[in-house]
Structures are given as C-alpha cells and as structure tokens.
Short mmCIF file of C-alpha atoms and ligand atoms in Angstrom, two decimals:
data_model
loop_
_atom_site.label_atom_id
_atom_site.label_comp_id
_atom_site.label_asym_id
_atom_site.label_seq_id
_atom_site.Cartn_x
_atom_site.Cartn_y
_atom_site.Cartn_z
CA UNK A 18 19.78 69.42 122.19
CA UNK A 19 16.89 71.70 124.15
CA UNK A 20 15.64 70.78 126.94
CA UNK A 21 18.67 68.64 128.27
CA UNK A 22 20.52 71.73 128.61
CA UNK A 23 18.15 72.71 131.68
CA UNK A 24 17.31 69.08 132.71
CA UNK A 25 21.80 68.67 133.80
CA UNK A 26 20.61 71.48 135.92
CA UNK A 27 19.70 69.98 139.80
CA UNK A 28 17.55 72.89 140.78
CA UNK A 29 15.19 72.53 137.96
CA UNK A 30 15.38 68.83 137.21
CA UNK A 31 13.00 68.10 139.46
CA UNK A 32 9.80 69.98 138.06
CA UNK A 33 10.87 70.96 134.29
CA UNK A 34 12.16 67.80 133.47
CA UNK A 35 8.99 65.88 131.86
CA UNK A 36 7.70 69.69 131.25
CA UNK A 37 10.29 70.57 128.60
CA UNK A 38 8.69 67.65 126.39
CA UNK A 39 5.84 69.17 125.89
CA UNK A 40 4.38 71.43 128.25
CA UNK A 41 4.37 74.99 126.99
CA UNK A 42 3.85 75.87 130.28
CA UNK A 43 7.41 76.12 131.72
CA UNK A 44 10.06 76.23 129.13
CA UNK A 45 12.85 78.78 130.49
CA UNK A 46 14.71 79.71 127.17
CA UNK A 47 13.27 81.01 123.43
CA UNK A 48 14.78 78.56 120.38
CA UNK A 49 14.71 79.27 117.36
CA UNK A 50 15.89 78.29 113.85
CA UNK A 51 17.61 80.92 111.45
CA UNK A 52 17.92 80.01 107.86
CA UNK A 53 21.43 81.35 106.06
CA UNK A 54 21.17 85.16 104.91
CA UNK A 55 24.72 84.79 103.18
CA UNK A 56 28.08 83.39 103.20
CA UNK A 57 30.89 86.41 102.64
CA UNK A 58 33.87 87.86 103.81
CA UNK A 59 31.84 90.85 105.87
CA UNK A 60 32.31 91.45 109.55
CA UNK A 61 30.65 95.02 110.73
CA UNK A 62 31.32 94.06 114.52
CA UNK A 63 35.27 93.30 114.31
CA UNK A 64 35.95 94.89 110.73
CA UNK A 65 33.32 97.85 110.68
CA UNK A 66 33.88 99.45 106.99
CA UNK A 67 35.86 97.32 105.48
CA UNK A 68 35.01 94.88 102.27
CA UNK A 69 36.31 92.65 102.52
CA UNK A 70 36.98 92.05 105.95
CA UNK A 71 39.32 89.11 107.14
CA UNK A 72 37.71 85.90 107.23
CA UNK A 73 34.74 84.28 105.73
CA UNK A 74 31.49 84.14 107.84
CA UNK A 75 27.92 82.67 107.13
CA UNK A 76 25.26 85.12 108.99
CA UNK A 77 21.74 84.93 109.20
CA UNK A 78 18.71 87.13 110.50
CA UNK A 79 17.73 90.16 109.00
CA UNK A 80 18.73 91.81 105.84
CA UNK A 81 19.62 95.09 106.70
CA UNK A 82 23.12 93.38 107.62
CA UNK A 83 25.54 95.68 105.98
CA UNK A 84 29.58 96.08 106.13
CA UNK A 85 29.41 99.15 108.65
CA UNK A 86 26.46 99.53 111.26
CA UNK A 87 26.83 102.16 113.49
CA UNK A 88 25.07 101.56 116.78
CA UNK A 89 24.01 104.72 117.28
CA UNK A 90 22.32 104.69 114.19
CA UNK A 91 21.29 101.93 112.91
CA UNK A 92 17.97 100.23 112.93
CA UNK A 93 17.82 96.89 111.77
CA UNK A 94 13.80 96.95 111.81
CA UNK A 95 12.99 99.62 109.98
CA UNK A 96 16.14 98.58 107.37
CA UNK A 97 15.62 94.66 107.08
CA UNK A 98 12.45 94.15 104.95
CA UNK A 99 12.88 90.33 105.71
CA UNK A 100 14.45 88.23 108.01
CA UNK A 101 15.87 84.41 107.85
CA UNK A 102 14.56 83.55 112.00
CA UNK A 103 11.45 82.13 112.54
CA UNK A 104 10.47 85.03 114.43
CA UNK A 105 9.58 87.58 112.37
CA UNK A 106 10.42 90.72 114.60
CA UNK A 107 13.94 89.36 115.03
CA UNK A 108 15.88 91.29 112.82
CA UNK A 109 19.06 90.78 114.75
CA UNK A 110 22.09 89.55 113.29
CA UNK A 111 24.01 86.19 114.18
CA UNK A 112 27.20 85.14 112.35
CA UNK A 113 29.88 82.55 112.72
CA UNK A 114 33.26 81.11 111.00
CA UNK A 115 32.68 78.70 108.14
CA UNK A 116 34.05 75.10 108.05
CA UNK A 117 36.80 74.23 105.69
CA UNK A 118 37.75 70.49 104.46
CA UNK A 119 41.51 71.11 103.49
CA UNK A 120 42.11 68.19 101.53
CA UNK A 121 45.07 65.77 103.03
CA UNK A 122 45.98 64.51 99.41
CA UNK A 123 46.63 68.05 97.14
CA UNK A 124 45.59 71.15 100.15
CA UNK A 125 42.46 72.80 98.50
CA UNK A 126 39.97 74.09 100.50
CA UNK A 127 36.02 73.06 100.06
CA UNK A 128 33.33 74.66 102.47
CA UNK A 129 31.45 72.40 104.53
CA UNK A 130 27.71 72.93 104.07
CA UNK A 131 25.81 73.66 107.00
CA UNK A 132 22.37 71.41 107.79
CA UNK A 133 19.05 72.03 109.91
CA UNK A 134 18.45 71.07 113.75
CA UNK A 135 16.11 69.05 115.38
CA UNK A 136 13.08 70.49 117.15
CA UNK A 137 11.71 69.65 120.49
CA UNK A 138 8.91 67.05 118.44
CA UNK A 139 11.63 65.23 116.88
CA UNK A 140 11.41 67.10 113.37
CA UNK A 141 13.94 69.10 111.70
CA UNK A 142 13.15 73.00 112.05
CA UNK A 143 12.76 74.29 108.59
CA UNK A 144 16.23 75.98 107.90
CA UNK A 145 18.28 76.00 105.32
CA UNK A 146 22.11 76.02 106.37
CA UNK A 147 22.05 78.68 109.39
CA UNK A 148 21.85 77.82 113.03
CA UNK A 149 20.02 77.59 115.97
CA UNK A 150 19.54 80.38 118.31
CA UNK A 151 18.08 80.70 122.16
CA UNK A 152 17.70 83.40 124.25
CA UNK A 153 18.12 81.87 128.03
CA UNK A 154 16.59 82.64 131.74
CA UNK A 155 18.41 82.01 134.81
CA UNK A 156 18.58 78.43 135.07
CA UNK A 157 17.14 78.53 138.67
CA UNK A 158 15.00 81.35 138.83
CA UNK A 159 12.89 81.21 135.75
CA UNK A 160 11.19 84.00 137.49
CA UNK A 161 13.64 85.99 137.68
CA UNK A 162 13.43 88.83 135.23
CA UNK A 163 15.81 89.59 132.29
CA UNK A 164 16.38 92.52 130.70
CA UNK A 165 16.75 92.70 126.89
CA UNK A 166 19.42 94.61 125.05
CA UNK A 167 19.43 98.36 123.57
CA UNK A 168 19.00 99.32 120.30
CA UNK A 169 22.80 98.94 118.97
CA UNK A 170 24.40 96.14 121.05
CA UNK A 171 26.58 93.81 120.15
CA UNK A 172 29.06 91.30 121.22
CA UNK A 173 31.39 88.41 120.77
CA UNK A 174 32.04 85.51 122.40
CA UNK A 175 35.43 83.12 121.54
CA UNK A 176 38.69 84.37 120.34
CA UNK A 177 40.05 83.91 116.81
CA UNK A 178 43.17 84.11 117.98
CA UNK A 179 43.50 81.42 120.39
CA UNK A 180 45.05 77.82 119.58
CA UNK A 181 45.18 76.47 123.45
CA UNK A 182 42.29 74.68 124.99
CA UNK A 183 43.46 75.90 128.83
CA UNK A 184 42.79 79.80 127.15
CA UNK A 185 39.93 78.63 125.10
CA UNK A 186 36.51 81.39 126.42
CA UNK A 187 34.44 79.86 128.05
CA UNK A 188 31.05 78.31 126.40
CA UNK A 189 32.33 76.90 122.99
CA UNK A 190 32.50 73.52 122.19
CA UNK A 191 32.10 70.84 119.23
CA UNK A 192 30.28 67.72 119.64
CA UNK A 193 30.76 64.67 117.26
CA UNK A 194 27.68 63.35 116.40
CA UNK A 195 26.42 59.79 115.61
CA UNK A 196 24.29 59.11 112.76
CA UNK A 197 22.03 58.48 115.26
CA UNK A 198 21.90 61.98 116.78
CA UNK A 199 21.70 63.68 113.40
CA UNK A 200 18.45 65.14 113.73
CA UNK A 201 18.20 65.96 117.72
CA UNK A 202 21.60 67.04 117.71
CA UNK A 203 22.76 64.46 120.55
CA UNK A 204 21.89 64.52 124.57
CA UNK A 205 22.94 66.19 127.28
CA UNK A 206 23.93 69.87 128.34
CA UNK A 207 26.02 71.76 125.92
CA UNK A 208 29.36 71.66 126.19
CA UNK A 209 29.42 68.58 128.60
CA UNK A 210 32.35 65.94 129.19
CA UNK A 211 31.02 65.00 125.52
CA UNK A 212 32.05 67.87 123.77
CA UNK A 213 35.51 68.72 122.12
CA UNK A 214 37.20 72.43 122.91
CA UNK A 215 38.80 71.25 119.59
CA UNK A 216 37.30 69.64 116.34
CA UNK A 217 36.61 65.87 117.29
CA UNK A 218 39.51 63.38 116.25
CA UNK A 219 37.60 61.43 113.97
CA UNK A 220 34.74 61.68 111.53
CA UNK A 221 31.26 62.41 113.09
CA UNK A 222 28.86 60.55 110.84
CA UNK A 223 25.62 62.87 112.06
CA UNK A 224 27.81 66.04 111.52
CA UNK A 225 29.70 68.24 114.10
CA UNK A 226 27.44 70.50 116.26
CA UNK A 227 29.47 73.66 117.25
CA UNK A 228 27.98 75.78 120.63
CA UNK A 229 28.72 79.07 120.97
CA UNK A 230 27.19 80.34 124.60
CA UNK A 231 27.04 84.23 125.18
CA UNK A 232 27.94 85.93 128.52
CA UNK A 233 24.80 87.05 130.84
CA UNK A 234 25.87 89.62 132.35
CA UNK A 235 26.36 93.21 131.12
CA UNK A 236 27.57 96.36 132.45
CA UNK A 237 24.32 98.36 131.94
CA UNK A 238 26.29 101.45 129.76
CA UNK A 239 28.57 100.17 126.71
CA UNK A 240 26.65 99.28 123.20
CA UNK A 241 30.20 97.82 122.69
CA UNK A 242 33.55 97.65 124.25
CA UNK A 243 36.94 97.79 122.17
CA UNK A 244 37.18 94.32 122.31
CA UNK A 245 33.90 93.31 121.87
CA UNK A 246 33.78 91.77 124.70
CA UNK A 247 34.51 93.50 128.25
CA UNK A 248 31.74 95.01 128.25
CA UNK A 249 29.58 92.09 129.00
CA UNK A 250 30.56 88.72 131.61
CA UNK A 251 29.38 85.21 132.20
CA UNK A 252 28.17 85.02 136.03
CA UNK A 253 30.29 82.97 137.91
CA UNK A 254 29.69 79.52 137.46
CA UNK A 255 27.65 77.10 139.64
CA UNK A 256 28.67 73.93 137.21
CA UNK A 257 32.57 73.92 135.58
CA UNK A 258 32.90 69.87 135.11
CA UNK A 259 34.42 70.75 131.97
CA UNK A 260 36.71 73.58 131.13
CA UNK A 261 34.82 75.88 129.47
CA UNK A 262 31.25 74.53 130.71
CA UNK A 263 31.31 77.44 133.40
CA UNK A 264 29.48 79.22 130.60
CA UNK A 265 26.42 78.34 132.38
CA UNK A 266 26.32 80.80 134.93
CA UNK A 267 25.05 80.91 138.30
CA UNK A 268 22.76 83.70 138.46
CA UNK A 269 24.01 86.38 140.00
CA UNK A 270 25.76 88.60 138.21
CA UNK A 271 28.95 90.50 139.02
CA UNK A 272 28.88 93.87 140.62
CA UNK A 273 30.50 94.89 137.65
CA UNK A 274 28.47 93.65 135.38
CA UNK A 275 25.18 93.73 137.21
CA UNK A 276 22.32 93.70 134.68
CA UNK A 277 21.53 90.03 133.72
CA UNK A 278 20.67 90.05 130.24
CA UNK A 279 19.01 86.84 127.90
CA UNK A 280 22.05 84.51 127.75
CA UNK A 281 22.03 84.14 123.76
CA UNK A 282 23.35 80.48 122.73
CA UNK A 283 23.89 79.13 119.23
CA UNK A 284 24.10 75.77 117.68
CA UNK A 285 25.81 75.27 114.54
CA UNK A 286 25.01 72.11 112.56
CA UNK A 287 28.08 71.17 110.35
CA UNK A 288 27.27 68.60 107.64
CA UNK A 289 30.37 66.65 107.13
CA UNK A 290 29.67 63.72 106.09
CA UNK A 291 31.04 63.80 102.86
CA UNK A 292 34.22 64.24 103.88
CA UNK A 293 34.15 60.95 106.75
CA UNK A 294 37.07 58.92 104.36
CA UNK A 295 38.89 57.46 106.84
CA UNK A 296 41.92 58.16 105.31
CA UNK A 297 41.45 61.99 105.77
CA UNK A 298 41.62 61.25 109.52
CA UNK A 299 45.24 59.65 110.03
CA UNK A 300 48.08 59.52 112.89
CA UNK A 301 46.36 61.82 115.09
CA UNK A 302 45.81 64.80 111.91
CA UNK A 303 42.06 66.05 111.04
CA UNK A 304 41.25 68.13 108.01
CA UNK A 305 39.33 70.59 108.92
CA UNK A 306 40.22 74.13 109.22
CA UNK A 307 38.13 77.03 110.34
CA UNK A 308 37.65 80.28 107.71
CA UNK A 309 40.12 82.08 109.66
CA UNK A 310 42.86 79.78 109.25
CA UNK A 311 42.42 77.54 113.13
CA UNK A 312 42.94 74.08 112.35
CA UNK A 313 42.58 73.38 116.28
CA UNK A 314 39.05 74.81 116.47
CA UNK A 315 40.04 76.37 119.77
CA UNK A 316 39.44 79.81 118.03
CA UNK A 317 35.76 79.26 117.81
CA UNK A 318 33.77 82.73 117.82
CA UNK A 319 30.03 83.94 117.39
CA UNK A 320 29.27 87.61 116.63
CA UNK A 321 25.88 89.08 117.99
CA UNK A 322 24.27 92.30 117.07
CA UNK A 323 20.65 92.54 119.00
CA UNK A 324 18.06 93.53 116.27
CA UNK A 325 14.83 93.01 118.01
CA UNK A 326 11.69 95.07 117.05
CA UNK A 327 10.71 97.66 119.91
CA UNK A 328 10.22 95.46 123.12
CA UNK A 329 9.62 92.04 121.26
CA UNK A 330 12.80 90.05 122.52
CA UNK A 331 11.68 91.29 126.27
CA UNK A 332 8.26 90.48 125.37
CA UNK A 333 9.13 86.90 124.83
CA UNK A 334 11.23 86.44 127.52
CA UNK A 335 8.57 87.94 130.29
CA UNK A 336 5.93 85.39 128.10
CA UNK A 337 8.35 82.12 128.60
CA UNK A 338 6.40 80.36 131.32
CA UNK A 339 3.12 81.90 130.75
CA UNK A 340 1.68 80.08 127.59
CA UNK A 341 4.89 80.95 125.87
CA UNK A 342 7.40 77.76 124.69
CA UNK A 343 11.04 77.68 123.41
CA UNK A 344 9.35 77.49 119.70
CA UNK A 345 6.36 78.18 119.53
CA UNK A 346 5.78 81.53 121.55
CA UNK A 347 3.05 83.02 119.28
CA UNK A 348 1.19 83.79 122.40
CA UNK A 349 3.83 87.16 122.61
CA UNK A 350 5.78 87.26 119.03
CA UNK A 351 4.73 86.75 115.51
CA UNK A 352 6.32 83.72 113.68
CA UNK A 353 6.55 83.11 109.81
CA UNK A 354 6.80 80.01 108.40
CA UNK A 355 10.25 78.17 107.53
CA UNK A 356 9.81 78.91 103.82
CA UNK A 357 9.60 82.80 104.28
CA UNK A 358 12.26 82.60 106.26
CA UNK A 359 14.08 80.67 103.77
CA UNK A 360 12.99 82.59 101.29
CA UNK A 361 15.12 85.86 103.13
CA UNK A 362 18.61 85.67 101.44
CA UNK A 363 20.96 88.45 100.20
CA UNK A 364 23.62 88.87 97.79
CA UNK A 365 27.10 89.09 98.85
CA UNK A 366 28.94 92.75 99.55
CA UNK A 367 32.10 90.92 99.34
CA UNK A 368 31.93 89.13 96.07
CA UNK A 369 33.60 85.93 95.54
CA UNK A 370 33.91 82.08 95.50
CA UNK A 371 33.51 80.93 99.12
CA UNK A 372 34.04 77.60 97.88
CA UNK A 373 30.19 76.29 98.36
CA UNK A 374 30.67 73.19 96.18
CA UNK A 375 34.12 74.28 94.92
CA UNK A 376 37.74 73.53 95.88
CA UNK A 377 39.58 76.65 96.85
CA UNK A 378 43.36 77.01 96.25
CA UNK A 379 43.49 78.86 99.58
CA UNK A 380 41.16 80.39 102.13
CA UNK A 381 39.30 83.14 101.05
CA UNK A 382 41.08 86.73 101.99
CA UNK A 383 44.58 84.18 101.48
CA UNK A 384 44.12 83.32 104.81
CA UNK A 385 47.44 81.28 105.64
CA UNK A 386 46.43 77.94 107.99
CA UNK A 387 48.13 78.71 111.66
C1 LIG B 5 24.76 99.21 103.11
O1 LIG B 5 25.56 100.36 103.24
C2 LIG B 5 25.68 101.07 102.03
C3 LIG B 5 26.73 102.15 102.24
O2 LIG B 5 26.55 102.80 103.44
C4 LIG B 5 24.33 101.62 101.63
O3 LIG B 5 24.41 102.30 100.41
C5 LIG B 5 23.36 100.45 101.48
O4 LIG B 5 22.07 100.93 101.23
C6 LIG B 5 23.33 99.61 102.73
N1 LIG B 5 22.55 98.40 102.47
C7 LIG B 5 21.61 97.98 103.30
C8 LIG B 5 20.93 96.71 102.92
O5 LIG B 5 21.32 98.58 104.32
C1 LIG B 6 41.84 67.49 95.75
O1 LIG B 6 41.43 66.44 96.63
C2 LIG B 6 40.03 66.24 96.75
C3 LIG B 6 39.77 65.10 97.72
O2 LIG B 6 40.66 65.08 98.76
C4 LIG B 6 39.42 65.94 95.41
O3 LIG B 6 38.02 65.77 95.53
C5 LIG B 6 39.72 67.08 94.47
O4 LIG B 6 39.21 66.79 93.20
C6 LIG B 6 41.23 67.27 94.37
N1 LIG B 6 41.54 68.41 93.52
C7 LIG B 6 42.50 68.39 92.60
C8 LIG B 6 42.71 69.66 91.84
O5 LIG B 6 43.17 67.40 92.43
C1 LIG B 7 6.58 69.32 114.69
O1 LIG B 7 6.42 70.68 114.97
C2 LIG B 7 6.20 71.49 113.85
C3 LIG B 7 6.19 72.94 114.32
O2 LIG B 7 5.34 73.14 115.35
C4 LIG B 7 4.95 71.09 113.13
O3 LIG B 7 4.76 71.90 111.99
C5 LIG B 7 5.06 69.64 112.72
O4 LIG B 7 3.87 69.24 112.12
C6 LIG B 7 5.36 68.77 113.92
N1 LIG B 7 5.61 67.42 113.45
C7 LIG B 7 5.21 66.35 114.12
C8 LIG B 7 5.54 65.03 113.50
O5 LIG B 7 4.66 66.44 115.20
C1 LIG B 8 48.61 75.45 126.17
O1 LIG B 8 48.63 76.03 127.45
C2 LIG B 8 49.29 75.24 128.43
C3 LIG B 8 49.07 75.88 129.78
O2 LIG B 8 49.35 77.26 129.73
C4 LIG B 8 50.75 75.09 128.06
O3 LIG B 8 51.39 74.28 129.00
C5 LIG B 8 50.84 74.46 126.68
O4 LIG B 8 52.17 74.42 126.26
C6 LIG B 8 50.02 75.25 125.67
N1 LIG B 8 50.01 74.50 124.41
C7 LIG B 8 50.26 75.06 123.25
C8 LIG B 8 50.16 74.16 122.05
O5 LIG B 8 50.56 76.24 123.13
#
C-alpha cells in the first residue's frame, strides 16, 4: 500500500501523513499501474540472445521488449509503438518470476494469474495481470534532487539463486493478504514485520503481494555491471527492523556509489485464491513454486531496464511536490487510459504453454524444483 510506505517514516510523518490521502501537493514517489505485455521464457538482461532463456517471466511496459537489447543501442521509444504503464512515455521494461501452484496430490504445475492493485481512492487501477511500479524520493528530503537513469540502464535486484532468508537481498518480501486487504493491498511499509522473506505458510485469501525494492544509489558510469547488480547500491539504512527492510535507505549515498537515482519499487499482486484448499497447505509444506524452480521464495528477483522518453522520468520526479501526485502527474507526463494500456500486449518470442489455465507436467524450460 502507497502512502504507508512514507507515513512508517518519522521524519515525514508529521506533515505528509494526512497529505498522501489526497493532497497532490506533497506526494514524494510516482505509482503507477502496468498492465501484462507477455508471459514467456525471454530474459534480455540475464540471458541477452538467447530464446528461450531459463525461466518463465511475465513483463510489462513497452513493446519494443525483445530477446537481446543492447544498451548502447537500443531505444525503447522510438521502437515500442505502445506501452502497457499508465504513463505513456514510459517505455521501460519491468519483469518478474511467475507463480507456480505445484499440485500436492499428482505434481503438475498451473500458473497463478496475476490481479490489479488498489489506488490511493480506494479503486482498483485499471490493469490487467502486471504490477505496480513507483519511482521513489529520498524519504526525508523530498527536496532533494534525483537524477534519472541513461538511455540503456538496467538492473536487478534479488538473487535466483538463493534459498536462505539470512542471504536473502535486501528489499523483497511477500505479504499474505486478507480478503479484506484485497484491493489496497494491506497497511503498513513494505516489507515490514508483516511480510514473509519466504511465501506465507498458509493460504492468503486476498492474494500474496510480492515487493521487489531497487537500490538508490548508482555509480554514475556502468549501463550494467556483470552481475547486474554492482553497479548500483541501496544507501545504508536508517530503518532495518526486519531483515531485509534496510532496503529503505537513508539518503546518502555511498562514496562509491554516489549518484542517488529514483529508487524503483514494484508490487506484484498474486491471485491465489483458487488454490486456498486447505489441504494443499499441510505439516508445515506450501505449494507454490516460483518459475525458476524456488519453492522457498527466498530467490525473489525483479529485472529493470529504464525506457523513459527523453527527460520524462526526471521530469516527473522534479514535478512530485509541485502539482504533481503519485498517479496522477499529468501536470509533467502524459497518461493514457487503463484500456490503451491494456490494450498494449505482444506475442510471445519464446513460444509455448506457460500453463495460463493449464496444468504443466513440469516447469517450463524443465526447470527441476530445488
Ligand atoms: C527483435 O529482434 C529481432 C532480431 O534482432 C528483430 O528482427 C525484431 O524486429 C525485434 N523486435 C522488436 C519488437 O523490436
Ligand atoms: C492434478 O491435481 C489438480 C489439483 O491438485 C487437479 O486440478 C488436476 O486436474 C490434476 N491433474 C491430473 C492430470 O490429475
Ligand atoms: C478513482 O480514481 C480514478 C483515477 O483517477 C478515477 O477514474 C475514479 O473515478 C476514482 N474513483 C472514485 C470512486 O473516486
Ligand atoms: C541459512 O543460513 C544460516 C546462517 O548462515 C545457516 O545457519 C542455515 O543453515 C542456512 N539454512 C539453510 C537451509 O541453508
């Protein structure tokens, strides 16, 4: 949920805490909804080139996404003739693992579907599937200036590879939801003492909410780095009363890593409600799995590759707090309207049954559970 995230925040509690509910005036972060583009086996940050690449993925923004894009050339503005984000000069790309449900009683695999968010009036943001996407300020210096990224950056945030909540990165988290927090997407800062490094225990009757929260810190020269991740940091933390809730920084950045850039934060919505049978969640076991074979869900991951039209994204940010708010910023970007960005879908590169409505003998790419 929105504004909470900046309200567990002492500094600004005080005077942004009524303001986040509806004055424009003096929201600190951009939010966004971004309907699914596709759901395929495509990866151009980790597996540049190949189809298909390793694990299944749902991705959403612009439609220039493609299995290889260089980031010296590539220009996802001039390439994307739609995207699936509310704001139409975001053509940036955002992808995540898919859900499985590996059934306890014969081991086949069905996707779960993804589902909308709630916006700051209590709504659902037009979506369909896809996830939620802000671009944060300094939590207490909304003045302080960020700078956006360059044509051709990317990151990642989480590791695949890790099973072990004590090495899980920081800034990723599931939260079971009630039924009653299925539309606002349940209170508090992300990645509080009510989060889960791993998948909840038990069935979530409003659905699972997965954050992913970016570093904010970069180190001013590298598009990239070989692990897609060095070349950017969190800021050391002001808050860490959970593990991985250091996420959200202090401000200042590391000499290292000095240029503080948006800190880019999704929120998955993970409908799994059909799958809430008791009896798949026995003696301590869950069923679900993530695409790439994690059935901890300590090896949650987001993938970023910055596709903003000229200086829109820095635009935005230098509008937040001057007429501009988290969704509705029309005062500095152009918006669409949820069905055009619904309407922005693509077909797969990697071709094959995801399992959207099917049961799967095994994980896409034979992805063994481990
Ligand atoms: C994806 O890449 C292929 C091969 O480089 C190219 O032919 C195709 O036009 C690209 N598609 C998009 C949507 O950019
Ligand atoms: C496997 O189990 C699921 C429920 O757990 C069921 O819906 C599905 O039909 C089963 N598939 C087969 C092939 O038995
Ligand atoms: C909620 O906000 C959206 C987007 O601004 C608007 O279209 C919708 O009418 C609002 N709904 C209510 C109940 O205020
Ligand atoms: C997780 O890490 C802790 C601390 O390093 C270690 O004690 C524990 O055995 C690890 N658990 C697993 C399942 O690897």
């Amino acid at each position: 949920m929105i504004w909470q995230i900046i309200a567990f925040t002492a500094l600004l509690l005080a005077q942004d805490a009524s303001a986040q509910r509806g004055n424009p005036g003096s929201t600190a972060f951009l939010r966004f909804g971004c309907s699914q583009l596709v759901v395929e086996r495509i990866d151009p940050l980790v597996n540049p080139g190949q189809n298909p690449s390793t694990h299944t993925h749902q991705i959403v923004g612009g439609n220039s996404f493609n299995s290889s894009m260089d980031p010296h050339t590539i220009d996802p503005p001039a390439q994307s003739t739609c995207t699936s984000c509310i704001y139409t000069e975001d053509t940036s790309n955002y992808w995540t693992a898919s859900i499985y449900f590996q059934s306890p009683e014969n081991g086949t695999f069905k996707r779960v579907p993804q589902m909308a968010n709630g916006r700051a009036n209590g709504t659902l943001l037009e979506q369909e599937g896809g996830l939620t996407v802000y671009y944060m300020k300094p939590f207490s210096g909304k003045n302080m200036k960020t700078t956006a990224f360059p044509v051709g950056f990317r990151m990642l945030a989480g590791n695949p590879l890790n099973r072990n909540l004590s090495t899980m990165a920081a800034g990723l988290c599931h939260r079971c939801l009630a039924a009653s927090e299925r539309t606002m997407g349940g209170n508090g800062a992300p990645c509080d003492k009510n989060d889960y490094g791993a998948f909840p225990p038990k069935p979530c009757p409003g659905g699972i909410r997965t954050t992913v929260i970016f570093p904010s810190c970069w180190d001013g020269k590298n598009l990239d780095s070989p692990d897609h991740r060095s070349h950017v940091a969190y800021a050391p933390g002001t808050h860490s009363q959970a593990t991985w809730n250091s996420a959200l920084a202090g401000d200042k950045c590391p000499d290292t890593h000095p240029v503080r850039i948006p800190q880019v934060m999704y929120e998955v919505m993970f409908d799994t409600t059909q799958f809430n049978n008791p009896d798949y969640w026995k003696n301590g076991k869950q069923p679900l799995v993530y695409s790439f074979g994690d059935p901890t869900g300590y090896g949650a991951h987001g993938d970023y590759l910055f596709g903003w039209k000229g200086d829109a994204l820095q635009r935005g940010m230098d509008a937040l707090g001057n007429g501009c708010s988290s969704e509705d910023c029309t005062s500095a970007l152009k918006i669409q309207s949820g069905k055009d960005a619904i309407a922005c879908t693509k077909a797969q590169i990697a071709k094959e049954d995801v399992g959207t409505g099917s049961w799967l003998k095994e994980l896409p790419g034979g992805v063994q559970v481990m």
